[in-house]
Short mmCIF file of C-alpha atoms in Angstrom, two decimals:
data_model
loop_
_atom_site.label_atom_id
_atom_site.label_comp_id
_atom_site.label_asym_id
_atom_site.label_seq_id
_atom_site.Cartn_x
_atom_site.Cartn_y
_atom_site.Cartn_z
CA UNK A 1 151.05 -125.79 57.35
CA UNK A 2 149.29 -122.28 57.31
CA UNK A 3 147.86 -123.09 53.65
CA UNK A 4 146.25 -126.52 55.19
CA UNK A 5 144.60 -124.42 58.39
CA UNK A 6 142.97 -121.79 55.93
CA UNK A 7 142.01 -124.24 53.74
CA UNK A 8 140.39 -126.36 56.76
CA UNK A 9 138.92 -123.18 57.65
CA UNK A 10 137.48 -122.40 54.45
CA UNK A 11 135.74 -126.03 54.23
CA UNK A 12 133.99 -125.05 57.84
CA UNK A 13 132.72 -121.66 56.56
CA UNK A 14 131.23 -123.29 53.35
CA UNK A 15 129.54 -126.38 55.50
CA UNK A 16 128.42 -123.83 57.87
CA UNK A 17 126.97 -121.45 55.17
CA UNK A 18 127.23 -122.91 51.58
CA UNK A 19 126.39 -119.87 50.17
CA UNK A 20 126.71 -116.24 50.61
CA UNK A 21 122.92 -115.73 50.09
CA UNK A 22 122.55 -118.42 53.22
CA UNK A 23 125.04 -116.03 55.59
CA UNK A 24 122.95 -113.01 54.50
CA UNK A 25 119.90 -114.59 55.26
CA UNK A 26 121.46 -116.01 59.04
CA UNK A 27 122.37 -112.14 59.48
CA UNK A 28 119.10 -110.72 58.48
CA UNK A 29 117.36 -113.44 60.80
CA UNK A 30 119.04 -112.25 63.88
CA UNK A 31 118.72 -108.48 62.62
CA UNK A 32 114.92 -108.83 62.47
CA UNK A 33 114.31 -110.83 65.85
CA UNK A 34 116.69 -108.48 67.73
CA UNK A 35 114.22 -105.56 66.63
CA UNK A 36 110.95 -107.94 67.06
CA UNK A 37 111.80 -108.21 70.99
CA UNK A 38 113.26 -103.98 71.17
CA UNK A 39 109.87 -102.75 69.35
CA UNK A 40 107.30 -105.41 71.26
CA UNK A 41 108.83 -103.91 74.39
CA UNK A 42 108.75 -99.99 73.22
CA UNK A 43 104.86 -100.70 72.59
CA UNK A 44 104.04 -101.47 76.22
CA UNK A 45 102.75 -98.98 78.38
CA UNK A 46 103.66 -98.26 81.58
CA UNK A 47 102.44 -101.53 83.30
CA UNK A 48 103.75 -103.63 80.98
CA UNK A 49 99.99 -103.81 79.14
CA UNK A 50 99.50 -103.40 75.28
CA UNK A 51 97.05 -100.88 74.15
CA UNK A 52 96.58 -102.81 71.13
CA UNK A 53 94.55 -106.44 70.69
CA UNK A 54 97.74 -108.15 70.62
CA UNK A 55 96.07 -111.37 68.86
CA UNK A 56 95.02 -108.63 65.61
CA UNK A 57 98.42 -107.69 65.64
CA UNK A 58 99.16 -111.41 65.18
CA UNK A 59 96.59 -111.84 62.49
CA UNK A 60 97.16 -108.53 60.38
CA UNK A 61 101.16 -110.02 60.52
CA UNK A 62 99.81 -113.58 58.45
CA UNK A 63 97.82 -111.32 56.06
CA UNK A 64 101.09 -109.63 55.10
CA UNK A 65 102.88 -112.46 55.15
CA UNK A 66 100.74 -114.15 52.92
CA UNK A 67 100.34 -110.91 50.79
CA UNK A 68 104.28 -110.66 50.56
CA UNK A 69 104.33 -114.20 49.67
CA UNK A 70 101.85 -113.85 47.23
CA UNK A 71 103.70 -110.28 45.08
CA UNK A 72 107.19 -112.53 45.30
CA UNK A 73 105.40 -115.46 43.11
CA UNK A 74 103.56 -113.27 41.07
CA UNK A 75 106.87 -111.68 40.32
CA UNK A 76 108.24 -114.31 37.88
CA UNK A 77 104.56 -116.55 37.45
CA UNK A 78 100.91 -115.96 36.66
CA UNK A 79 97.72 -116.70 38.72
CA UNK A 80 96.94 -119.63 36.89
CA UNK A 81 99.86 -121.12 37.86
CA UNK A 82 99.34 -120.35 40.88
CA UNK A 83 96.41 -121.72 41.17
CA UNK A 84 97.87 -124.58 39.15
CA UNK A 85 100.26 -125.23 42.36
CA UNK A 86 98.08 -124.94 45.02
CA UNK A 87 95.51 -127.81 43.56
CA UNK A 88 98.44 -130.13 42.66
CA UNK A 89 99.59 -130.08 46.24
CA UNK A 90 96.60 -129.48 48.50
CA UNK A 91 97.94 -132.10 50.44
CA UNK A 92 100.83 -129.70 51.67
CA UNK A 93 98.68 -127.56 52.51
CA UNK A 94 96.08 -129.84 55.03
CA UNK A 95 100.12 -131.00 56.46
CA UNK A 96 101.29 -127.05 57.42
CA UNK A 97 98.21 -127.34 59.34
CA UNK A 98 100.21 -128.54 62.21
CA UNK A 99 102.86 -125.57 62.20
CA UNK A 100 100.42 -122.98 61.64
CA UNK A 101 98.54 -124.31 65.25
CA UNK A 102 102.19 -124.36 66.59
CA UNK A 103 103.32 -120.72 65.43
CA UNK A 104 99.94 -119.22 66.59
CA UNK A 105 100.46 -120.44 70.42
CA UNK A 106 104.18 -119.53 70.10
CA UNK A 107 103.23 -115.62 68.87
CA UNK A 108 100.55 -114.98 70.84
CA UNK A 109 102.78 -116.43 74.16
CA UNK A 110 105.94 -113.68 72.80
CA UNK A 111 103.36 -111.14 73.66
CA UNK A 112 102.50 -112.84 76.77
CA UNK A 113 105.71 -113.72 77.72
CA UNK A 114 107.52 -110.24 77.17
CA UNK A 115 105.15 -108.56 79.42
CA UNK A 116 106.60 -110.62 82.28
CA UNK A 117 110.10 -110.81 81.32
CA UNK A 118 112.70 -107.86 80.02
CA UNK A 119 114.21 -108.68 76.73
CA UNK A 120 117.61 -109.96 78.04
CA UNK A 121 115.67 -112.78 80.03
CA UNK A 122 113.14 -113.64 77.60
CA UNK A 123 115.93 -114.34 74.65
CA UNK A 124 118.50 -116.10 77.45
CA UNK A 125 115.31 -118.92 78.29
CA UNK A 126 114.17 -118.77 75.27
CA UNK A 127 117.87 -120.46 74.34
CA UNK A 128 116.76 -123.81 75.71
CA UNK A 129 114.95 -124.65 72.70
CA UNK A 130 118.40 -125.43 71.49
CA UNK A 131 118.55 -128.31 73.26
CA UNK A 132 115.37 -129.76 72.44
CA UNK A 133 115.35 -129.10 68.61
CA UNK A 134 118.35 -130.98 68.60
CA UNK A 135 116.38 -134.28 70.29
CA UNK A 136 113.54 -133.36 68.03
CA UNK A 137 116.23 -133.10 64.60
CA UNK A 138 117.23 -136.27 65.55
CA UNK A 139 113.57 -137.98 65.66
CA UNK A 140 112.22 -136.23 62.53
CA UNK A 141 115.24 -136.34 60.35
CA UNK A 142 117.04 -139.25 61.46
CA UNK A 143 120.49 -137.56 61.98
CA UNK A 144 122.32 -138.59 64.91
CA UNK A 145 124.51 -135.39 66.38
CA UNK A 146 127.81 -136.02 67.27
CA UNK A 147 129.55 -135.52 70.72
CA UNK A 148 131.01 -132.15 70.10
CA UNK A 149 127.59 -130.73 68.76
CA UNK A 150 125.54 -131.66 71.85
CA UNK A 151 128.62 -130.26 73.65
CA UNK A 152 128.02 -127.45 72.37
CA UNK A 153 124.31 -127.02 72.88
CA UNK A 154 124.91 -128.06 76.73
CA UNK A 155 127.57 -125.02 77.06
CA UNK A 156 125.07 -123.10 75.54
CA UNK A 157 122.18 -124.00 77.99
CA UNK A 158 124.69 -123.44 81.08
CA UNK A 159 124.45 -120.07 79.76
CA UNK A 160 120.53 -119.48 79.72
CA UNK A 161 121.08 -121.32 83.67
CA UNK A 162 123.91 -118.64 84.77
CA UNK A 163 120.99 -115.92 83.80
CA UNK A 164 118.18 -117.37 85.80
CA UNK A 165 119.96 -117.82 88.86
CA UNK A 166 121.62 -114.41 88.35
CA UNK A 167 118.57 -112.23 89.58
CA UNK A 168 114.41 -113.50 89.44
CA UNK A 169 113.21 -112.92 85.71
CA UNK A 170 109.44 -112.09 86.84
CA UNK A 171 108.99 -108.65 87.68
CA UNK A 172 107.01 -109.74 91.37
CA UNK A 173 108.15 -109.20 94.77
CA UNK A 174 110.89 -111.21 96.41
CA UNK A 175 112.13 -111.45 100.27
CA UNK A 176 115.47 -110.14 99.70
CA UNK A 177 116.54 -112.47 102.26
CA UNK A 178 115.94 -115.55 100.23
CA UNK A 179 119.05 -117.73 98.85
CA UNK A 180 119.94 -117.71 94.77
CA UNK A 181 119.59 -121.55 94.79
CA UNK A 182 115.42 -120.66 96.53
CA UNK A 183 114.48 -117.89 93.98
CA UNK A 184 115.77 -120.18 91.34
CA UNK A 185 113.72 -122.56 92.50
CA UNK A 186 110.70 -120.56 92.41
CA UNK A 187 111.23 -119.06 89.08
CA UNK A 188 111.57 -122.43 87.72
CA UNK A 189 108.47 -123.64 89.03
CA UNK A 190 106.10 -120.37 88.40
CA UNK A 191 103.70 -120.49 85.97
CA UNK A 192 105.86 -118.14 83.62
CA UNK A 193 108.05 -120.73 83.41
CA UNK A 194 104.97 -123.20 82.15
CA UNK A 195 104.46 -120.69 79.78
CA UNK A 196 108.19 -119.90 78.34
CA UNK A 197 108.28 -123.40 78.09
CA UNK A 198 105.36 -124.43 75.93
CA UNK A 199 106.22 -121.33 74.07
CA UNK A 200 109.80 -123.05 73.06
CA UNK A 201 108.76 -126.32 72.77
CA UNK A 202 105.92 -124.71 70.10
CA UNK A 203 108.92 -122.89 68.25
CA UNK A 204 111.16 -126.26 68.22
CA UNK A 205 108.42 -128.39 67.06
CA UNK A 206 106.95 -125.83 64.33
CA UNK A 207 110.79 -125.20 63.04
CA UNK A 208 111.99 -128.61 62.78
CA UNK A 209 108.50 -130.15 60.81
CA UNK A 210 108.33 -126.80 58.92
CA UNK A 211 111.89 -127.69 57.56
CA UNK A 212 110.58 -131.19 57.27
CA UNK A 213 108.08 -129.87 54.64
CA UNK A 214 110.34 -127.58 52.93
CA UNK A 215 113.32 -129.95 52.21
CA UNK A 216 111.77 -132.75 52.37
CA UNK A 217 107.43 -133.79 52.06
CA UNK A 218 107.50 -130.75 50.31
CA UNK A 219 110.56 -130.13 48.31
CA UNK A 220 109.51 -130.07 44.75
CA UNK A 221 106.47 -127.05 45.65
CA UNK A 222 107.83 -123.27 45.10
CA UNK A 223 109.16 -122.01 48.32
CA UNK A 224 106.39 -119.28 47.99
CA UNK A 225 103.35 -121.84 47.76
CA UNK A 226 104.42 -123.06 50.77
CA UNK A 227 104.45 -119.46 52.43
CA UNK A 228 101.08 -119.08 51.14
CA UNK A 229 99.76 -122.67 52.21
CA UNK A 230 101.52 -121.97 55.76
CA UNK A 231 99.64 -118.21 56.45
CA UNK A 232 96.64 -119.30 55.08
CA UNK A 233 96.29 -121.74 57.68
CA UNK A 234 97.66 -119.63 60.69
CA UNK A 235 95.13 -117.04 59.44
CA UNK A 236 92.59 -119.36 60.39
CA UNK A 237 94.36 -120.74 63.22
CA UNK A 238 94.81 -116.75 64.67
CA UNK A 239 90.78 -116.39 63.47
CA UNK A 240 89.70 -119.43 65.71
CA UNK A 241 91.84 -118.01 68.72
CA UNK A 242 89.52 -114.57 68.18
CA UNK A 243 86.80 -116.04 68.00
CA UNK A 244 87.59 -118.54 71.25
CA UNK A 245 88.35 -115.48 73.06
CA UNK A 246 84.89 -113.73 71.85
CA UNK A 247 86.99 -111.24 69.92
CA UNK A 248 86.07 -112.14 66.30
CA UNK A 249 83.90 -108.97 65.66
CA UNK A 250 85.15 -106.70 68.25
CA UNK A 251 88.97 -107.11 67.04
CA UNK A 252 88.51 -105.57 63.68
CA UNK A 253 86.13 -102.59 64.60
CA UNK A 254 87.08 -98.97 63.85
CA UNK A 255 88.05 -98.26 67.34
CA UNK A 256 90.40 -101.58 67.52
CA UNK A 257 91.84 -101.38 63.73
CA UNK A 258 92.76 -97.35 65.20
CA UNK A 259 94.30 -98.51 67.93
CA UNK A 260 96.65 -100.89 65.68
CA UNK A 261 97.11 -97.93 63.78
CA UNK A 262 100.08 -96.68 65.30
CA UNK A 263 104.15 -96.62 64.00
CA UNK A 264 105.27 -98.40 66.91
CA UNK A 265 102.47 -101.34 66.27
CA UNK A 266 102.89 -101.09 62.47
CA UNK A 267 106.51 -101.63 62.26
CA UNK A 268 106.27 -104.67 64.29
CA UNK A 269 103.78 -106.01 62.02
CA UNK A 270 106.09 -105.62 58.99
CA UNK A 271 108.69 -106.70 61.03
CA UNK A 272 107.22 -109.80 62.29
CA UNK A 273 106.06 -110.47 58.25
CA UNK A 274 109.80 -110.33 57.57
CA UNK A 275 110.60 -112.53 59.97
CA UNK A 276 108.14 -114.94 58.26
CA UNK A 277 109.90 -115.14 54.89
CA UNK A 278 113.16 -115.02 56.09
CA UNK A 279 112.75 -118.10 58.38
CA UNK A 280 111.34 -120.11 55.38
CA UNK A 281 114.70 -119.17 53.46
CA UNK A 282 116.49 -120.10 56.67
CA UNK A 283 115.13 -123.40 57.07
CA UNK A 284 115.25 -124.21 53.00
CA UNK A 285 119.07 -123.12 52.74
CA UNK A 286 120.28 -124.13 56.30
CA UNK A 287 119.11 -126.10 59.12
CA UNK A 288 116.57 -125.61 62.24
CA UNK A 289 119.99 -126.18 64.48
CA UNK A 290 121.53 -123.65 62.96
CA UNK A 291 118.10 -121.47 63.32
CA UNK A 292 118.82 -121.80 67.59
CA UNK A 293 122.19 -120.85 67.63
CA UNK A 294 121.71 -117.50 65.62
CA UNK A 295 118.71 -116.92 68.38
CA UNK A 296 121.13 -117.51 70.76
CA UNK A 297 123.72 -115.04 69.09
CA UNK A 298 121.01 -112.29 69.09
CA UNK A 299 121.96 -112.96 72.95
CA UNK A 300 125.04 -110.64 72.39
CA UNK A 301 123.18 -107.62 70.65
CA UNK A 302 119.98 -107.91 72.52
CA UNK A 303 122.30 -107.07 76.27
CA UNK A 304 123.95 -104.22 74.82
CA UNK A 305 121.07 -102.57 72.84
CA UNK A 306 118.48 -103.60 75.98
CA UNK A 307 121.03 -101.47 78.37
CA UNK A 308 121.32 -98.65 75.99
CA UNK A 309 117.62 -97.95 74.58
CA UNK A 310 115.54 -99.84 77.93
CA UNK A 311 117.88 -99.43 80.62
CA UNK A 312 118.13 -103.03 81.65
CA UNK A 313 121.11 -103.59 83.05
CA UNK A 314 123.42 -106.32 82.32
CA UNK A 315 124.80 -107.72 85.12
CA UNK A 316 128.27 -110.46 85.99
CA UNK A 317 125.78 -113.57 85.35
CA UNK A 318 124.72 -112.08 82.25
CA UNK A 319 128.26 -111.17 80.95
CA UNK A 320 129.33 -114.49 81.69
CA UNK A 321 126.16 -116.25 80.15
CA UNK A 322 126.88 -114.01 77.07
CA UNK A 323 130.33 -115.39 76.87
CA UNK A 324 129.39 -119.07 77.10
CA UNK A 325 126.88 -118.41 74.19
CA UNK A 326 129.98 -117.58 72.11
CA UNK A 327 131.88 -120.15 72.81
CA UNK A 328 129.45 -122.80 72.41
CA UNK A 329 128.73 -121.31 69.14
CA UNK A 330 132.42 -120.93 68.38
CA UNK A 331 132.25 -124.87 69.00
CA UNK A 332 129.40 -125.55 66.86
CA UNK A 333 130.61 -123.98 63.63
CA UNK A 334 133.46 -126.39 63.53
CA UNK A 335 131.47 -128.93 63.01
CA UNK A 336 128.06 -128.34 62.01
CA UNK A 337 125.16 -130.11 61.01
CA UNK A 338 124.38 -130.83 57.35
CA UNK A 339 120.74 -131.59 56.15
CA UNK A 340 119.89 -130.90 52.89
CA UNK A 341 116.54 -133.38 52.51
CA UNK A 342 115.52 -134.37 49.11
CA UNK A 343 116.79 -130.75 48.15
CA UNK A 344 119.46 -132.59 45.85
CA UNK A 345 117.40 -135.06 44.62
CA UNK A 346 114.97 -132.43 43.52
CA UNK A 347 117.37 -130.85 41.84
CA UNK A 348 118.88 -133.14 39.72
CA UNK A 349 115.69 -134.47 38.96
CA UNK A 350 114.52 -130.93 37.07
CA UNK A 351 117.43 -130.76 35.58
CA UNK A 352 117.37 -134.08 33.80
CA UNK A 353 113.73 -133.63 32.91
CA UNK A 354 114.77 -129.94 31.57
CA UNK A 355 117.35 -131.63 29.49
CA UNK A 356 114.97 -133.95 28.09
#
């Protein structure tokens, strides 16, 4: 009996991560976004402004990115092949058009959207993305979820609820007077609401059609050519929002790049590049599902090290939101969701033609 529940055990560990490169990669994930939100915070001043041009910060990030992605191929191929790549599947490249435009609304709202909420409350809404990259998954890849997974992402959302109506997440004034169930109410219907929203609906429609291209319109092109395909496009996606704004010129002068210049602003832009390549490995070796519930684990660590390094305090609500984010992801690793694309296909198909 105790033989058949470890082996039943070990058969959920390997379907939720089939490798042990795909669990480092889910820790590192969580890792890097816990310090994205920590250091993005530590770089405000003291009314919650940035003394930086938040939207070069953005841009300088694709650059590395792209440069990153760029040494990494280089590192077992040559430039012509490279080049090779790129011409053979310029389509791919016109098609990560779409999450490039979705990732540059999403990071320039993160930097928007953390200077109105503290860390804790930004990551708890942020967790309703969950919900709708599973109705997305389900469109895009055809997969129908069972009962116990959308269980899980509804226990999970009941969380990011218990937070809101816990204490008001914007930072204005409130009639202390007012009832929990009437400064929900006006939370919910704020404009920084609009904003978190259209921020997570960005990040659930980006993930899911970026894994689309990776595993499946894309499959056969190096997981590198597609990093490079996807920055070059968000660096002229984050170059069109400059210029919109009128900031095109001004944004890279001495005084600006200077101001960028600092550690605090530098190590989020490495950060943030890491980020980058680490989600692409995400999304090739797992699943955008999967992708939520480790944002909604960095729930756990975010609390604790937002208490101890900001001083925001973590209240009841938040305890018992924190808790429900467990358990639903307790739930959810029983029985996860598989997608590999043409992944397999792919690979059988180089193998055959290497054995040829």
């Amino acid at each position: 009996m105790g033989v058949q529940s470890s082996d039943k055990l070990l058969e959920r560990k390997e379907g939720l991560f089939p490798t042990s490169f795909s669990l480092l990669i889910f820790i590192l994930y969580m890792a890097l976004f816990i310090c994205q939100g920590i250091i993005v915070k530590l770089s405000q001043q003291h009314d919650h402004s940035y003394s930086y041009n938040t939207v070069t910060v953005v841009l300088l990030t694709e650059a590395t990115k792209l440069f990153a992605s760029l040494l990494i191929y280089l590192k077992d191929n040559n430039l012509a092949t490279l080049i090779s790549d790129m011409k053979l599947h310029a389509r791919i490249l016109v098609l990560y058009m779409v999450p490039s435009v979705l990732y540059c609304l999403y990071n320039n709202l993160a930097f928007v959207n953390l200077v109105v909420f503290d860390p804790t409350t930004y990551f708890m809404l942020m967790q309703l993305r969950v919900v709708v990259t599973g109705i997305i998954f389900q469109v895009v890849f055809k997969k129908q979820l069972s009962h116990r997974q959308w269980f899980s992402l509804f226990i999970l959302t009941a969380g990011c609820i218990l937070k809101q109506l816990s204490q008001p997440a914007i930072h204005t004034p409130v009639n202390p007077t007012t009832s929990t169930l009437t400064k929900f109410t006006q939370t919910l219907f704020s404009p920084n609401i609009l904003l978190i929203l259209i921020q997570l609906l960005c990040s659930c429609l980006a993930g899911v059609y970026n894994e689309k291209l990776l595993k499946d319109t894309g499959a056969e092109v190096h997981i590198m050519v597609q990093n490079v395909f996807m920055y070059i496009d968000s660096i002229l996606c984050n170059a069109v929002v400059l210029g919109v704004r009128g900031q095109l010129m001004s944004a890279f002068t001495h005084t600006a790049l200077a101001q960028v210049w600092q550690p605090t602003v530098v190590v989020i832009i490495a950060n943030n590049a890491a980020v980058g390549i680490v989600t692409s490995f995400f999304l090739r070796n797992l699943n955008s599902i999967l992708k939520t519930f480790a944002s909604a684990l960095e729930l756990v660590f975010i609390a604790v090290l937002s208490w101890i390094i900001l001083g925001v305090p973590v209240d009841i609500w938040t305890a018992v939101a924190i808790a429900l984010v467990t358990y639903a992801t307790f739930m959810y690793a029983q029985n996860p969701v598989v997608n590999r694309g043409r992944l397999d296909e792919v690979k059988k198909t180089t193998e055959t033609q290497q054995l040829a």
